[in-house]
Coordinates of C-alpha atoms and ligand atoms in Angstrom, one line a residue:
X1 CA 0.0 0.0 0.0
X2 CA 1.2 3.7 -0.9
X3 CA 2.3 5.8 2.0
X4 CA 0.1 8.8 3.4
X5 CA 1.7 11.9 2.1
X6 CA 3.7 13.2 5.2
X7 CA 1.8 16.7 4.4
X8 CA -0.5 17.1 1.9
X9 CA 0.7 18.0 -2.0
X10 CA -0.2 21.6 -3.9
X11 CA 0.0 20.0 -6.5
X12 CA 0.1 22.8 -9.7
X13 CA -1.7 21.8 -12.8
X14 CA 0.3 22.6 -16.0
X15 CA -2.4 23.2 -19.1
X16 CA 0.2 24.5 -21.8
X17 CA -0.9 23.2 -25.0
X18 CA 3.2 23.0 -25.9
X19 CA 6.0 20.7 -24.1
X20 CA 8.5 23.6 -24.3
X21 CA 5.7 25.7 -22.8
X22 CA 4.8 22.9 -20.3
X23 CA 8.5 23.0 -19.6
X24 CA 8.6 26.3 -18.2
X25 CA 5.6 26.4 -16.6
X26 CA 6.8 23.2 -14.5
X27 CA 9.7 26.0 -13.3
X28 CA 7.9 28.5 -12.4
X29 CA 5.1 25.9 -10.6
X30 CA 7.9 25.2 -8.5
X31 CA 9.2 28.3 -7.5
X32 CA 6.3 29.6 -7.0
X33 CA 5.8 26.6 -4.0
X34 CA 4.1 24.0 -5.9
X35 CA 4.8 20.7 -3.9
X36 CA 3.9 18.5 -6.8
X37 CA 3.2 19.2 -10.7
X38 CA 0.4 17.5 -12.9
X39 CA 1.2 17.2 -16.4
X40 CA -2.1 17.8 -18.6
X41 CA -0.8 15.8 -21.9
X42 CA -4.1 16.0 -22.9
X43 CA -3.7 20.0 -23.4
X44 CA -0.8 19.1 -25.7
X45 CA -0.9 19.8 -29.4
X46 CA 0.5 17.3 -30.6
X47 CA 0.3 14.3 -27.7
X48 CA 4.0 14.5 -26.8
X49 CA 6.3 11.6 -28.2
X50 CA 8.1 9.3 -25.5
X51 CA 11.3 12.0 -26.2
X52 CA 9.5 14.7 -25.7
X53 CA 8.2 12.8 -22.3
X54 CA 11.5 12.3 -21.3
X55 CA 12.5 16.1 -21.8
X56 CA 9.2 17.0 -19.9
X57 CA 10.0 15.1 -17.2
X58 CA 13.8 15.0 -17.1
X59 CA 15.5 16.4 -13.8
X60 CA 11.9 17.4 -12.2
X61 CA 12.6 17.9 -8.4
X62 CA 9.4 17.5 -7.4
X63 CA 6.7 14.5 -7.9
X64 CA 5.1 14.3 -11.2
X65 CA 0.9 13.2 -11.7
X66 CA 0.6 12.3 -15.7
X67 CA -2.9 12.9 -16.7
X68 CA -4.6 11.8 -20.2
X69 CA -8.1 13.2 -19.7
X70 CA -10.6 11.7 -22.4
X71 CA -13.4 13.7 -23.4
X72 CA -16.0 11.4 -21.5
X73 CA -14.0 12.6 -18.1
X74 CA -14.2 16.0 -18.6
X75 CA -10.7 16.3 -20.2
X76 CA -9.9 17.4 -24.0
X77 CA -8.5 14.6 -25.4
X78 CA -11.0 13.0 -27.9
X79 CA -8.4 10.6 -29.7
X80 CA -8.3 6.4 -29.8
X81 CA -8.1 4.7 -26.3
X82 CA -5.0 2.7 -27.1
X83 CA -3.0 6.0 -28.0
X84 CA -3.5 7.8 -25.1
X85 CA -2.9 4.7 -22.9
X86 CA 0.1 4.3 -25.0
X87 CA 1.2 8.1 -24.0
X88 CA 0.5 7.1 -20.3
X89 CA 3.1 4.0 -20.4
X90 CA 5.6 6.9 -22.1
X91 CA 4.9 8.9 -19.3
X92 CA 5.4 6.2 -16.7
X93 CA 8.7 4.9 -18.4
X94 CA 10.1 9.3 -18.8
X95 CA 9.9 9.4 -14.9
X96 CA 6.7 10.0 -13.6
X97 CA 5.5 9.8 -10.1
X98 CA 1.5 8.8 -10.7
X99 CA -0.3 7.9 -13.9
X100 CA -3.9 9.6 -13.4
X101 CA -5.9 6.3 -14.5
X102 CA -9.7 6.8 -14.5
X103 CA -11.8 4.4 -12.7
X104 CA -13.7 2.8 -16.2
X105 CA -10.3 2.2 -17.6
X106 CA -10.5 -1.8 -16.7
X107 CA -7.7 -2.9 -14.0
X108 CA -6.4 -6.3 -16.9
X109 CA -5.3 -5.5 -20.3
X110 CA -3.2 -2.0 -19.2
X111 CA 0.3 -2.1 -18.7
X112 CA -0.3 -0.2 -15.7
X113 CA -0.4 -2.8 -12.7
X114 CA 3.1 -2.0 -11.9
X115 CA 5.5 0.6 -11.9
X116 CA 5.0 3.9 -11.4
X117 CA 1.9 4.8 -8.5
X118 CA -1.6 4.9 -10.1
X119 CA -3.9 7.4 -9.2
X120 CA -7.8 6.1 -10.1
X121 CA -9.9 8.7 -10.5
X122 CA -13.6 9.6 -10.8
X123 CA -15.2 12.7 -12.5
X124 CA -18.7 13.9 -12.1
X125 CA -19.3 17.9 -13.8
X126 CA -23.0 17.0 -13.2
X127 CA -23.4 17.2 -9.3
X128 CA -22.6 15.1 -6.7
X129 CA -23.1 11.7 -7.6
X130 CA -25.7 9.8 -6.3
X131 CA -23.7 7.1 -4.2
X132 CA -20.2 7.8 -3.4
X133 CA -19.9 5.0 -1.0
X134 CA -20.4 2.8 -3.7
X135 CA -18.0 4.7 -5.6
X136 CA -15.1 4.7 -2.7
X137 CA -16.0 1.0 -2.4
X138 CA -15.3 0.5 -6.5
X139 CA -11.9 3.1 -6.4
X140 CA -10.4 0.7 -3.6
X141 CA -11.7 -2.7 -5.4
X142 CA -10.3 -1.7 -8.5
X143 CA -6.7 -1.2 -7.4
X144 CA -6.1 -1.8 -3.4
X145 CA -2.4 0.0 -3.7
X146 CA -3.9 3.0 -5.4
X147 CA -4.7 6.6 -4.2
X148 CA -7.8 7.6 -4.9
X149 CA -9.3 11.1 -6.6
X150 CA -12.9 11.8 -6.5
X151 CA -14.2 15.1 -8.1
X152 CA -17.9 16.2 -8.8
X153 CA -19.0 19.7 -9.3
X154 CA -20.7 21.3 -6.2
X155 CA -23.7 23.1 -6.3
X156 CA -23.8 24.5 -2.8
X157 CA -20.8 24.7 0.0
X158 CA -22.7 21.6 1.6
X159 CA -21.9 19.4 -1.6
X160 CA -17.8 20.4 -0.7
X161 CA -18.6 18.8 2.7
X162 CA -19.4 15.4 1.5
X163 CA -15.7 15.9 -0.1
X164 CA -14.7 15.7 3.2
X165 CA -17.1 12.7 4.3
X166 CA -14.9 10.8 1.6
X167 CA -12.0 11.4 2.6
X168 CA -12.3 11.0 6.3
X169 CA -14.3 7.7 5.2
X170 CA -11.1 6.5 2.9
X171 CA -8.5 4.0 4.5
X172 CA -6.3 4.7 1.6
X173 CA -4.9 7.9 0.3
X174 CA -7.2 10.2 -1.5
X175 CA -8.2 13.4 -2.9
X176 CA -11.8 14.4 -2.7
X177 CA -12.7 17.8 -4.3
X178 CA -16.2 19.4 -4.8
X179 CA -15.5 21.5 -8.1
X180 CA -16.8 25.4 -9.2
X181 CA -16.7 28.4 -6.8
X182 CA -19.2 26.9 -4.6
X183 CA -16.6 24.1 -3.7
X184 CA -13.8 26.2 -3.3
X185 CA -13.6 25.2 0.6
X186 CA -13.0 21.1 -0.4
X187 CA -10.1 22.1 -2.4
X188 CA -8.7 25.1 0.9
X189 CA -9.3 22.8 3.8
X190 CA -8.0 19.4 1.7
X191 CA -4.7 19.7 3.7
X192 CA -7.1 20.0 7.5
X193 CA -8.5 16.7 6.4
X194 CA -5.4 15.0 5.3
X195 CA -5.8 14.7 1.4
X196 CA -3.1 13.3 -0.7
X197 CA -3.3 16.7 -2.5
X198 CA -4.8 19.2 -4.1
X199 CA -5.2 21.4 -7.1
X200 CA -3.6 24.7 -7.4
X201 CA -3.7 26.6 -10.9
X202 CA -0.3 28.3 -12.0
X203 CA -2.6 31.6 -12.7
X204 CA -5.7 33.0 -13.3
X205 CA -7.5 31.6 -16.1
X206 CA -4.6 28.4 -16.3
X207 CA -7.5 26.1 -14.1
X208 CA -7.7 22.9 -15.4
X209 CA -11.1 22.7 -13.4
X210 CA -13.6 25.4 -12.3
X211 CA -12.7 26.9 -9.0
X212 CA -9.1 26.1 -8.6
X213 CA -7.6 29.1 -6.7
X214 CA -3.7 30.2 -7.7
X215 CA -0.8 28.6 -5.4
X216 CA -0.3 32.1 -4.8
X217 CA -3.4 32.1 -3.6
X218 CA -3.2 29.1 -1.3
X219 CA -0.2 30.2 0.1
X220 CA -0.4 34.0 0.7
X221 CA -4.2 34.1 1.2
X222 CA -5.1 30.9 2.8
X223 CA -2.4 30.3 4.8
X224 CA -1.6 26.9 3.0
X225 CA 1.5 26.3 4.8
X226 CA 0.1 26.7 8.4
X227 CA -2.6 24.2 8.2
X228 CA -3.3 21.3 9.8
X229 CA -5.8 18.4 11.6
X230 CA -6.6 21.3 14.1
X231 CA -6.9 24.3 12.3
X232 CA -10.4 26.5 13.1
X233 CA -12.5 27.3 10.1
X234 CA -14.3 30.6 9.6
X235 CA -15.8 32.0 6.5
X236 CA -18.3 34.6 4.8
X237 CA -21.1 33.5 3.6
X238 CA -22.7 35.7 0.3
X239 CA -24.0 35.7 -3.0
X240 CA -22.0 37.0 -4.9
X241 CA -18.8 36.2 -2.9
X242 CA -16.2 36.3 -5.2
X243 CA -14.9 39.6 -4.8
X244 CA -15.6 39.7 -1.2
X245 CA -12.6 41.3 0.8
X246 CA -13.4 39.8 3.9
X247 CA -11.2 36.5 3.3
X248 CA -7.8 38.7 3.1
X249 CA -8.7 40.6 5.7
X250 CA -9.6 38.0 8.5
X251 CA -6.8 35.7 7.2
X252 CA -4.1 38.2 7.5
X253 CA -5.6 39.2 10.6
X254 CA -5.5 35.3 11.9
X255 CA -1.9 35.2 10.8
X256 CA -1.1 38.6 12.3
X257 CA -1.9 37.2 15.7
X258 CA -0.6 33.7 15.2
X259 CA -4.1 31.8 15.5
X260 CA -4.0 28.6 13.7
X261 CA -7.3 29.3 11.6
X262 CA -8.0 30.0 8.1
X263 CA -11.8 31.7 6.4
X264 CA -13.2 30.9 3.3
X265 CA -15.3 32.3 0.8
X266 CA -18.7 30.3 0.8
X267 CA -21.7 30.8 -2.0
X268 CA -24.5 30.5 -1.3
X269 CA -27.4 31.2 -3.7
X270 CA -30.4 33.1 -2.6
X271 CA -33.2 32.4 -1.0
X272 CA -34.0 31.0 2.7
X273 CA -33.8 27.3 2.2
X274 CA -30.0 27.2 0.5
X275 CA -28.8 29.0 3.8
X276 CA -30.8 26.8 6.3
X277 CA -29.5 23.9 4.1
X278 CA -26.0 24.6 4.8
X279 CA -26.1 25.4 7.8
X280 CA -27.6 22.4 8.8
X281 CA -25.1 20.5 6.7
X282 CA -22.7 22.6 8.6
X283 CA -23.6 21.6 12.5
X284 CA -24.4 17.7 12.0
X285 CA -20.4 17.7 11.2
X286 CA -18.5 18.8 14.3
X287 CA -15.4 17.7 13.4
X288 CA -15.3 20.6 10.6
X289 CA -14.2 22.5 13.9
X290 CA -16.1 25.2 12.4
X291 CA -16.2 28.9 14.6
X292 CA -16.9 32.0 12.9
X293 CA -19.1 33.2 9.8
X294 CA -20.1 36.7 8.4
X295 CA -23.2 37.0 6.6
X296 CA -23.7 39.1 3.9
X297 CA -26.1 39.7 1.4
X298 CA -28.6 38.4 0.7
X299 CA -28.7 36.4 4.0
X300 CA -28.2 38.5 6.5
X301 CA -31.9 38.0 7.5
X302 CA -31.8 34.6 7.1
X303 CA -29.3 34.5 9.3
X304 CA -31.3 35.9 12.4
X305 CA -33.8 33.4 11.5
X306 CA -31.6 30.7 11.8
X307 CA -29.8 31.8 14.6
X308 CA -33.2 32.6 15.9
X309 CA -33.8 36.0 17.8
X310 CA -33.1 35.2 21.4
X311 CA -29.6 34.0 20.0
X312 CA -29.2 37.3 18.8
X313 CA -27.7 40.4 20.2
X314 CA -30.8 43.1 20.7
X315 CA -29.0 45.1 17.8
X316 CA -29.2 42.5 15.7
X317 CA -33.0 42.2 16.4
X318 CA -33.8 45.9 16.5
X319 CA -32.1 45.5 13.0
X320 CA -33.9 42.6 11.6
X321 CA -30.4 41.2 10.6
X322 CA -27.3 39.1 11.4
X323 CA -24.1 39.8 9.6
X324 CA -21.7 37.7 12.5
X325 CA -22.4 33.9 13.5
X326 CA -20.5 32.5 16.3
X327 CA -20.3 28.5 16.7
X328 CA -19.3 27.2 19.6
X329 CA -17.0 24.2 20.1
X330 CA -20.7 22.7 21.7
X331 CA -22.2 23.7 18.1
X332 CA -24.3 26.7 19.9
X333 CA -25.2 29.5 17.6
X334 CA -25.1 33.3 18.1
X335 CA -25.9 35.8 16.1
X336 CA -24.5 39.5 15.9
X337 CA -24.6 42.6 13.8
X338 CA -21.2 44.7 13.5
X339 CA -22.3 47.1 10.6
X340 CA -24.4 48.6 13.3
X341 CA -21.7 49.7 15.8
X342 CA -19.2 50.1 12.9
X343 CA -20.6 52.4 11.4
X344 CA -21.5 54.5 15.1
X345 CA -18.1 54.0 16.3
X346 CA -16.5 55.4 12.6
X347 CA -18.6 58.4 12.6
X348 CA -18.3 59.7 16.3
X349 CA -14.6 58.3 16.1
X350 CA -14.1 60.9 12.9
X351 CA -16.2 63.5 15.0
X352 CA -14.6 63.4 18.2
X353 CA -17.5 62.4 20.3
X354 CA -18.9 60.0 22.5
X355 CA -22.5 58.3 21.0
X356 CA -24.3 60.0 23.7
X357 CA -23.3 63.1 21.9
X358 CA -25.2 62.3 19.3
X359 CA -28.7 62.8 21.1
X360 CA -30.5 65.5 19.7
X361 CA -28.2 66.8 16.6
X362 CA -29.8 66.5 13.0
X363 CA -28.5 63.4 10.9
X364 CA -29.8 63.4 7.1
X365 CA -29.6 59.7 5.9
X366 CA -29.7 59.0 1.9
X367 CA -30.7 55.5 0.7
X368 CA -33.3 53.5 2.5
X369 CA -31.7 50.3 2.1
X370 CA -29.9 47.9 4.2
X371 CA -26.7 50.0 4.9
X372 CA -29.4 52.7 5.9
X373 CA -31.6 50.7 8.0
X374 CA -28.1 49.6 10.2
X375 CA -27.2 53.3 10.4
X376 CA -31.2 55.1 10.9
X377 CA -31.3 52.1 13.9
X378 CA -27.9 53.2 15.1
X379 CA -28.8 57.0 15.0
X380 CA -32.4 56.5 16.2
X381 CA -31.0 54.2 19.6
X382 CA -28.8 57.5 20.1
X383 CA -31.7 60.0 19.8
X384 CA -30.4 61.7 16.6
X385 CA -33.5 63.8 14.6
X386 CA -33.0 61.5 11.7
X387 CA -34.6 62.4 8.0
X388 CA -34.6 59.7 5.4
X389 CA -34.5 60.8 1.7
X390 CA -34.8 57.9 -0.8
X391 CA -35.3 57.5 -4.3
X392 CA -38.4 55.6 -3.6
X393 CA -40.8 57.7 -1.3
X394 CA -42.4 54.7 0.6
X395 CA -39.6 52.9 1.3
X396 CA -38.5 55.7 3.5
X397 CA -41.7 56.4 5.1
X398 CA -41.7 52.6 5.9
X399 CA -38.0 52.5 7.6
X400 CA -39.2 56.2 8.6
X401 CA -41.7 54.5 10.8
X402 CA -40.0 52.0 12.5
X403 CA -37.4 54.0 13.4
X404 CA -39.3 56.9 14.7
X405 CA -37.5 59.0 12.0
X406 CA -38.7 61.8 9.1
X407 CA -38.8 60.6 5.2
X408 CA -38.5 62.6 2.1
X409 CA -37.5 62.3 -1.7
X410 CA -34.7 63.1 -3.3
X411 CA -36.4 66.2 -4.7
X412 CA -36.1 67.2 -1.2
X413 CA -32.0 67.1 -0.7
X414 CA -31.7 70.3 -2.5
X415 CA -33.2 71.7 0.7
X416 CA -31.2 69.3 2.8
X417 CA -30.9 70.4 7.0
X418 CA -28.6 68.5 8.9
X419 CA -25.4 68.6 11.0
X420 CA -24.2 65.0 9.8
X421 CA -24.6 63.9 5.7
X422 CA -24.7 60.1 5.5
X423 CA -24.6 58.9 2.0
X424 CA -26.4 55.2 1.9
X425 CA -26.4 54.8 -1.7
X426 CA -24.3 53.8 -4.5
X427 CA -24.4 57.1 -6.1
X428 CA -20.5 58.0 -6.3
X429 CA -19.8 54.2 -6.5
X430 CA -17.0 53.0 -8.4
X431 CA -17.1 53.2 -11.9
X432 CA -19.1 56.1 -11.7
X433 CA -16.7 58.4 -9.3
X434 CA -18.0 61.5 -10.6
X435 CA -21.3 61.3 -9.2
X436 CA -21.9 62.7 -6.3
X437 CA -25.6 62.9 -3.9
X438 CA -25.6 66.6 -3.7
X439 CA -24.8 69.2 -5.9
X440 CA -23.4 71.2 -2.8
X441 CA -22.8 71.2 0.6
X442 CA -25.5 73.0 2.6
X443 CA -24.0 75.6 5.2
X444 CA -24.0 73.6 8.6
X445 CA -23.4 70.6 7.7
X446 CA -20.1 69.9 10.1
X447 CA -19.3 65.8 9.0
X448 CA -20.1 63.9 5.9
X449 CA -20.3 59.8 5.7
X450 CA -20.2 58.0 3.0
X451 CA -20.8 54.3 3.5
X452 CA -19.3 53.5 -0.4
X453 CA -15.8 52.5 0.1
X454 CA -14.7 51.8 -3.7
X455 CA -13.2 54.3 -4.3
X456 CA -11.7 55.0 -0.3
X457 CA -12.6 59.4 -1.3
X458 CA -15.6 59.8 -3.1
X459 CA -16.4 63.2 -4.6
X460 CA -19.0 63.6 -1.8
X461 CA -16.4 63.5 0.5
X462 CA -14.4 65.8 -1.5
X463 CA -16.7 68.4 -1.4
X464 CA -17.6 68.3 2.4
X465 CA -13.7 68.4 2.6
X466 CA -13.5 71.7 0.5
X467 CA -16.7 73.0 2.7
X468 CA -15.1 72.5 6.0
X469 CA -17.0 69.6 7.5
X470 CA -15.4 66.3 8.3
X471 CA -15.0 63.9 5.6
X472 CA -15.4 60.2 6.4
X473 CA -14.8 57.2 4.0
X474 CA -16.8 53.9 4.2
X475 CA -13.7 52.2 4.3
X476 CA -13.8 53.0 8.3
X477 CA -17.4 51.1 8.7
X478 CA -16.3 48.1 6.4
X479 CA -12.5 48.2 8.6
X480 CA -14.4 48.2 12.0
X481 CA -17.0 45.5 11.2
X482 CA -14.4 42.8 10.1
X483 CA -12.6 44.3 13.3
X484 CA -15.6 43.5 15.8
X485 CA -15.9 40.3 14.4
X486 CA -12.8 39.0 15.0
X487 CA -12.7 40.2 18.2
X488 CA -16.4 38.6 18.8
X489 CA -14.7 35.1 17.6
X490 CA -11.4 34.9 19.2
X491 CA -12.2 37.5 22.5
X492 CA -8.5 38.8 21.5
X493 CA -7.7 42.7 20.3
X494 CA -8.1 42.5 16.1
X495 CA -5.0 43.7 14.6
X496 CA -6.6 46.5 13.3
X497 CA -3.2 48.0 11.4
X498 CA -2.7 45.0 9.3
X499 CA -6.7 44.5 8.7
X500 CA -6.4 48.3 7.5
X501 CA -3.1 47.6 5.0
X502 CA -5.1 44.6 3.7
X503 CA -8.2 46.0 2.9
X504 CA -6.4 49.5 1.3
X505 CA -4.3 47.2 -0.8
X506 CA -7.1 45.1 -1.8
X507 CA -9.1 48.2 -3.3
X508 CA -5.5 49.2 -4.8
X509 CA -6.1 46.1 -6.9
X510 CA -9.4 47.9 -8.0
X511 CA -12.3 45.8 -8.4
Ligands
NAP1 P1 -29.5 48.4 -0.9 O1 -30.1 47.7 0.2 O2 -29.7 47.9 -2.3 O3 -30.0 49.9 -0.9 C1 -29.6 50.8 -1.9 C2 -30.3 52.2 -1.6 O4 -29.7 53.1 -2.5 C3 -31.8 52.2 -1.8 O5 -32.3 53.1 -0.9 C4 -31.9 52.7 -3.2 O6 -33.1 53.5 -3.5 C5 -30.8 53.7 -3.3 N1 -30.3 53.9 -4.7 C6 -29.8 52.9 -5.5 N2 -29.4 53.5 -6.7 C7 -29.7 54.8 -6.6 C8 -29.5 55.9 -7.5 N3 -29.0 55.7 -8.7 N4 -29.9 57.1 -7.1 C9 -30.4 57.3 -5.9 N5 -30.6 56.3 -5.0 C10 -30.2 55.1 -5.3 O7 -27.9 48.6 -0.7 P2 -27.1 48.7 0.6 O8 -26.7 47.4 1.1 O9 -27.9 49.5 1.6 O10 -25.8 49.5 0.1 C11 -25.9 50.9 -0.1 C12 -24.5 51.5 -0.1 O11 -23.9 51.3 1.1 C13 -23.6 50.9 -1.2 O12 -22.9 51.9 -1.8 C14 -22.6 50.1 -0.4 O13 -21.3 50.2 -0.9 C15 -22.6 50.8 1.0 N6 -22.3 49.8 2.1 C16 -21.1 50.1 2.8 C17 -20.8 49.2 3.8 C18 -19.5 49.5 4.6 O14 -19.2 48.6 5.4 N7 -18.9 50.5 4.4 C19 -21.7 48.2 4.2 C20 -22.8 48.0 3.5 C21 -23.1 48.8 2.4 P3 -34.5 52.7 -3.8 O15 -35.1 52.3 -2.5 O16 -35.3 53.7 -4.5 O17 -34.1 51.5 -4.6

């Protein structure tokens, strides 16, 4: 029987459709920290001849995987079966480490019972297939000595945790990955569970299936090379997620203060009954040693309701929404909402006051959404005179009412009263950074917010600037609620300096 890896393999995927190419991207794999290289000969134009095998593989100094992928599994070779066995053997007899043999490929009849260490694989790009006992049971029948790869495409995170069913139900090496960006975590956490390895693409757009992050990635953002059996898992939870900020900033954060833990981006799609799936998926497996998770849209109420209100911090409730979930070690829920002190604490920090001193001074909100209904609760708690103006009348006369606050439309802003300016709307938003709310200023108005923190100065803010008033950037709010959660889940002072650096550099990316 094949040894368990000592640690698991990043194992880099080369896709160059040239051996020369192949060659150097087989370098740079490696320097780049690639533990182990997988040689897609079915990207190859021309399949490479034994010689060009040999070059390929010649003085590699780290293991080699040779895959063939047909066409049936989700590969692009479409040529005869005996040719690309044939470029297998090659491959086995040039030097390397595995031969990727899929699982219909019968066990008699290839040359590949001995010799180099067979890998049998199974692919699925429909969804999780129906019974992957039965399919573990067939991958160890087949070939006792072999390690085994399983990968199906996911369709929710919950379908990535049955990746990690298989392979704490394996008694063999294996990799089990759950593939697309809703499986992202089976491929992050494959090192937690003990995987033989796992796929890490040289580069953006080099996958060789959907949702393979960069090695870069695994090891600067996911903190690859810290992991292990008892690393604490925390994530955010969204829809869309891709571009969320909040894995770099909580991971850098974790590895600022030397926690063994690691978050992950989780998508979910909408609606009520993929969130309460999850989660439930989620709790009935302990072992995931799962902790932390932000909520953001659009499940921030369906995370209250899950969580269920006497869970919940009275913010939170007032609110209507959860944005933080705390699991204990026991698998106890709480809920909390950060945006709501964030945003408080940014705007009297930017002030200079306490949040008692905000009883009784006029606060003009624009936007009626759900950045608004955080900051008009906020305000409201505080005894600010709130006015809401919104683009749509009713919607805030509705959060008007709740809050015990005044609405108007935007008609209305021209006559805008307040000391405080709190823009809740996109308007000024990234591309379009020559928008602004307000044509002017009004006279009085001594601090302006705007929640948008793409890009970090607005024009808003530029204007309050040149009109005297304090000028505050959303970036503070998003800062301080990433901030509060992490000291929420670990009880230990966030690192708030490198969380800053993190998220500045991350919108110095753009978006
Ligand atoms: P939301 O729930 O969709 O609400 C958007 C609000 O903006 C609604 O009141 C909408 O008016 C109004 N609006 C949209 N487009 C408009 C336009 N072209 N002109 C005038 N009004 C317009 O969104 P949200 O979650 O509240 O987010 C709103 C803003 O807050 C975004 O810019 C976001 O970047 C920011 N935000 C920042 C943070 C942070 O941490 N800094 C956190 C959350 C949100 P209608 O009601 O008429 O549709």
């Amino acid at each position: 029987m094949t040894e368990r890896p000592e640690k698991t393999l990043l194992i880099c995927s080369l896709t160059a459709d040239n051996v020369a190419h192949m060659r150097r991207e087989l370098a740079e794999a490696v320097r780049a920290g690639a533990t182990a290289v997988e040689l897609r000969l079915d990207y190859l134009r021309p399949l490479p001849s034994p010689a060009y095998l040999k070059t390929l593989l010649a003085g590699c100094p780290v293991p080699s995987i040779a895959t063939c992928r047909p066409v049936r599994q989700g590969g692009l070779y479409d040529g005869p079966e005996d040719q690309r066995l044939k470029v297998l053997q090659a491959a086995a007899e040039a030097g390397a480490t595995w031969l990727d043999i899929e699982l219909d490929v019968p066990q008699r009849g290839t040359a590949f019972a001995k010799g180099p260490l067979l890998l049998r694989s199974y692919h699925d790009f429909q969804g999780v297939p129906r019974d992957l006992d039965a399919i573990r049971g067939s991958l160890e029948a087949v070939d006792s000595a072999a390690t085994k790869k399983v990968a199906f495409a996911a369709r929710g995170p919950e379908d990535a945790l049955k990746a990690m069913d298989f392979l704490r139900a394996s008694r063999q090496p294996a990799i089990a990955l759950a593939m697309g960006e809703a499986g992202v975590l089976s491929r992050i956490l494959a090192r937690k569970f003990g995987a033989m390895g796992t796929f890490a693409a040289l580069r953006p757009g080099s996958e060789s299936a959907p949702g393979q992050p960069t090695i870069e990635e695994f090891k600067n953002l996911y903190r690859w090379d810290s992991m292990d059996a008892a690393t604490k898992v925390f994530g955010v939870i969204g829809c869309p997620v891709a571009h969320s900020m909040s894995p770099a900033i909580h991971n850098a954060a974790f590895a600022a203060a030397g926690m063994n833990a690691v978050y992950v981006p989780l998508r979910i799609e909408p609606g009520r009954d993929n969130f309460f799936h999850f989660l439930d998926a989620l709790l009935q497996r302990p072992w995931m040693d799962w902790r932390g998770l932000s909520v953001t849209i659009p499940h921030k109420e369906n995370a209250l309701e899950y969580v269920g209100q006497a869970n919940c911090d009275d913010l939170a409730r007032k609110i209507g929404a959860v944005n933080t979930i705390t699991v204990s070690p026991g698998g106890e829920l709480r809920g909390d909402n950060t945006d709501y002190a964030a945003a408080l604490d940014a705007l009297c920090g930017a002030m200079g006051i306490a949040r008692e001193a905000l009883a009784g001074r006029t606060a003009a909100v624009l936007g009626a959404g759900g950045a608004a209904r955080a900051i008009v609760a906020a305000l409201r708690h505080y005894q600010a005179d709130v006015t809401i103006y919104n683009r749509t009348v009713s919607r805030a006369e509705a959060l008007a009412g709740e809050f015990g606050a005044k609405a108007a439309g935007l008609d209305a802003l021209n006559r805008v009263e307040g000391e405080i300016i709190i823009n809740c709307t996109p308007v000024g938003m990234h591309p379009k950074v020559d928008a602004s709310p307000l044509e002017n200023i009004p006279p009085g108005v001594k601090a302006a917010f705007d929640t948008i923190y793409n890009p970090i100065e607005t024009k808003l803010l530029r204007q309050a600037r040149a009109a005297g008033a304090v000028a505050l950037s959303g970036l503070e709010m998003f800062l301080l609620q990433g901030v509060k959660q992490f000291e929420i889940w670990t009880g230990k002072q966030a690192p708030r300096d490198v969380m800053r650096e993190t998220v500045v550099k991350c919108l110095g990316k753009g978006p």
